[in-house]
Tab-separated table of C-alpha atoms in Angstrom:
chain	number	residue	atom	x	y	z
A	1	UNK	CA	-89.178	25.974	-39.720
A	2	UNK	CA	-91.390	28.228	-42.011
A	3	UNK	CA	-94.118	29.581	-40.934
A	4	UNK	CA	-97.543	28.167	-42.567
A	5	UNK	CA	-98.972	31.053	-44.684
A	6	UNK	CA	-102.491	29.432	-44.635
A	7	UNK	CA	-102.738	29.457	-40.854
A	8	UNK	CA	-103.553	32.435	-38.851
A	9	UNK	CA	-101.846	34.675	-36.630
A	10	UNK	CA	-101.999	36.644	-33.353
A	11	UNK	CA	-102.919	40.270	-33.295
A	12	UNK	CA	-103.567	41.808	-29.647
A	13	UNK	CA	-104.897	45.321	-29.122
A	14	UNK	CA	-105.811	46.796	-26.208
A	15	UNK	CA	-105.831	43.358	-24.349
A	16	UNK	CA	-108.572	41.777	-26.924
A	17	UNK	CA	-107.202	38.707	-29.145
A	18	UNK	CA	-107.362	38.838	-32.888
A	19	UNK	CA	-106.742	35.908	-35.635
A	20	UNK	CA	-105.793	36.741	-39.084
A	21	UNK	CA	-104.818	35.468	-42.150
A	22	UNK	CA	-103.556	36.383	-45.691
A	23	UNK	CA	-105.029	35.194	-48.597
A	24	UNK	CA	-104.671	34.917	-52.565
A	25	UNK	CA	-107.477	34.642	-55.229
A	26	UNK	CA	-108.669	34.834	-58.229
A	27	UNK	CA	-111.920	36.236	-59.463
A	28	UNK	CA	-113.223	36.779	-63.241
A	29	UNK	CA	-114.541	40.481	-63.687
A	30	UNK	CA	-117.758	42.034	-65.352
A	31	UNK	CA	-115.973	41.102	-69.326
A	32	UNK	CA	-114.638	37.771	-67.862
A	33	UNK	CA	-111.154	38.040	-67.192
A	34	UNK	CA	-109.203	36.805	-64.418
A	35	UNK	CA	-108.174	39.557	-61.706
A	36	UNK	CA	-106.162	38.631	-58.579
A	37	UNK	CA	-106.954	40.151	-54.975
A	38	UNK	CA	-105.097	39.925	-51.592
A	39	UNK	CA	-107.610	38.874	-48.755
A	40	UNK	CA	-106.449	40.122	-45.210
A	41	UNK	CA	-108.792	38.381	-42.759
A	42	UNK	CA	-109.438	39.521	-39.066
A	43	UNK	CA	-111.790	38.370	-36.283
A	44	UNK	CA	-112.056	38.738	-32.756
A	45	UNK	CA	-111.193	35.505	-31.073
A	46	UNK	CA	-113.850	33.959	-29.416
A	47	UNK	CA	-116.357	36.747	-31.078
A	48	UNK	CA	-118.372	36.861	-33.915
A	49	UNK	CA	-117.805	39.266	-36.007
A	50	UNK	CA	-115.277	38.714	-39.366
A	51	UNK	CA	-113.443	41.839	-41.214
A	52	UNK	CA	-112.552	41.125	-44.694
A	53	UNK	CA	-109.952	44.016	-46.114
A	54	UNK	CA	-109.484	43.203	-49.832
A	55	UNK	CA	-107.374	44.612	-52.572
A	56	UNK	CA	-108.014	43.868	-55.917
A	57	UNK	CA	-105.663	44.331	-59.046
A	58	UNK	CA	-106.400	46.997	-61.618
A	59	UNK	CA	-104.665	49.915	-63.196
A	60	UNK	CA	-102.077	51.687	-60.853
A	61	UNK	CA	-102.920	48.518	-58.127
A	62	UNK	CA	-100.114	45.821	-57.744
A	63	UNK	CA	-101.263	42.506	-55.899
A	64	UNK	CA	-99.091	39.271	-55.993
A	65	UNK	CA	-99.743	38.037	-59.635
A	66	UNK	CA	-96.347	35.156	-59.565
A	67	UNK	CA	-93.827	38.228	-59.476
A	68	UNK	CA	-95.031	39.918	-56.458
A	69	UNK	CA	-94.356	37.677	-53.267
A	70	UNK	CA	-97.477	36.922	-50.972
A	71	UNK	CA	-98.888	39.433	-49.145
A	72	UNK	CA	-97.467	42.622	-50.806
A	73	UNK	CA	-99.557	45.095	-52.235
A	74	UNK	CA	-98.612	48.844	-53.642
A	75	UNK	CA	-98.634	51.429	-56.548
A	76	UNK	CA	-96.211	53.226	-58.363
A	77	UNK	CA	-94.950	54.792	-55.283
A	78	UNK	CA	-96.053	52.948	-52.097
A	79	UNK	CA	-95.985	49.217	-50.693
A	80	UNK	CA	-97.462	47.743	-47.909
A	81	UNK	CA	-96.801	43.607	-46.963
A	82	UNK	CA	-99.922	42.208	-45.557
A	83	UNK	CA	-97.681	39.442	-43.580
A	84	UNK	CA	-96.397	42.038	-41.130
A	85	UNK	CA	-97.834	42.563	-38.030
A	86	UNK	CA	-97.395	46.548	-37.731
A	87	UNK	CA	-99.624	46.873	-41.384
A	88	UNK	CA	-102.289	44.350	-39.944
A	89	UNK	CA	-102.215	46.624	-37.253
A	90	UNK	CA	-102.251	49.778	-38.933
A	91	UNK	CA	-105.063	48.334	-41.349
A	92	UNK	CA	-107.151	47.123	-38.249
A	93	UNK	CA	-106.519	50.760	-36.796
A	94	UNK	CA	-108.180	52.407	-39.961
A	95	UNK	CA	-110.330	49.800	-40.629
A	96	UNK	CA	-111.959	50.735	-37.022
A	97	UNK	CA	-111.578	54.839	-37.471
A	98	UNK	CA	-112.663	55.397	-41.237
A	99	UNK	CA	-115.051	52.483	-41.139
A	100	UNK	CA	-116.121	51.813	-38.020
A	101	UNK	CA	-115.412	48.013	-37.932
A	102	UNK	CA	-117.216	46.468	-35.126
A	103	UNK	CA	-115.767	43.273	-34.068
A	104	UNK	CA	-118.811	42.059	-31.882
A	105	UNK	CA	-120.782	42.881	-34.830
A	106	UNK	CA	-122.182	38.734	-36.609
A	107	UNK	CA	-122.420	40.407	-40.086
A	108	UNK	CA	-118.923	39.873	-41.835
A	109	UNK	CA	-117.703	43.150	-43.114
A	110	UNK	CA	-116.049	43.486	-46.533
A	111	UNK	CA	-113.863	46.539	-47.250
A	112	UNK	CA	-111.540	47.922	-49.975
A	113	UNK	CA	-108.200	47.881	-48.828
A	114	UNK	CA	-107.669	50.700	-51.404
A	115	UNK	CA	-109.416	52.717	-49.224
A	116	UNK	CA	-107.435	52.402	-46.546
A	117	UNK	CA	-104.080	51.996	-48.708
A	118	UNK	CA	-103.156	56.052	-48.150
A	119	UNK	CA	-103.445	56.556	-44.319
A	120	UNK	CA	-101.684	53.285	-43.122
A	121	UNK	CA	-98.479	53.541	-46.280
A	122	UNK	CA	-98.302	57.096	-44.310
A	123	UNK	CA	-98.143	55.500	-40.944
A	124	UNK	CA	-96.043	53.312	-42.120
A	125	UNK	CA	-93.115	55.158	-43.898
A	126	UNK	CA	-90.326	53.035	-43.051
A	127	UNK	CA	-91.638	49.868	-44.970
A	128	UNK	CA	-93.792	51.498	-47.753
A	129	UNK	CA	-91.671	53.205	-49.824
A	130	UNK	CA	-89.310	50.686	-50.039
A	131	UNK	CA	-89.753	48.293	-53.477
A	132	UNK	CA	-91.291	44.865	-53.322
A	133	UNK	CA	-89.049	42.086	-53.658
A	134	UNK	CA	-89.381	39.533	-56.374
A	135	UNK	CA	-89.666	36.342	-56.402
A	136	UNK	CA	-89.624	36.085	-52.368
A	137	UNK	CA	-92.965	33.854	-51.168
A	138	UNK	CA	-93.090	33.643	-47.652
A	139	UNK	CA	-94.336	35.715	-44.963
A	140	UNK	CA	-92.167	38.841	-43.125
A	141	UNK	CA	-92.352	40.230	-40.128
């Protein structure tokens, strides 16, 4: 049976519990056209705090847009899917280092994936050079 992209997953580091989930939408921008972004959610389970990591389309900046399936993100010369476990935990990783992401912390935290896009497509070499497949819409791991 598939897996259900809307619910969320298990992500454990260090012994602490993690949920998180992928999400798709749209939002207009400032001369009211519709841009996509990829949503990767994480929170502590049982805690408070809520990390939002969000890439946005724009000009070099791929996010599923009907050819892309869910989850992947890139540029001309990296790729990163969002469903696997190892990015989540390469993007929690640098969330935490370059932006020190406090999951105890009650304000949600917003952050541009973009920013982080670099260091974890490094860490990740096997999976981020490769090319997104089209067409495919469910979750990899």
């Amino acid at each position: 049976m598939a897996r259900s992209e809307k619910k969320s997953r298990r992500l454990v580091v260090e012994g602490t519990t993690f949920l998180w989930s992928v999400r798709h939408r749209h939002e207009r921008d400032e001369g009211g056209l519709h841009v996509c972004r990829e949503t990767l959610a994480l929170c502590q389970r049982d805690g408070r705090g809520r990390l939002e990591i969000i890439f946005r389309a724009g000009p070099g900046r791929l996010v599923p847009d009907g050819l892309l399936h869910s989850g992947a993100v890139g540029t001309e010369g990296a790729y990163l899917n969002l469903h696997e476990t190892g990015t989540v935990r390469a993007l929690y990783d640098e969330a935490v280092a370059a932006h020190g992401w406090d999951p105890e912390d009650a304000v949600p935290r917003m952050i541009d994936g973009w920013t982080l896009f670099t260091a974890v497509s490094a860490r990740r070499p096997e999976r981020s050079h490769e090319e997104p497949e089209q067409g495919n819409t469910g979750p990899t791991d």
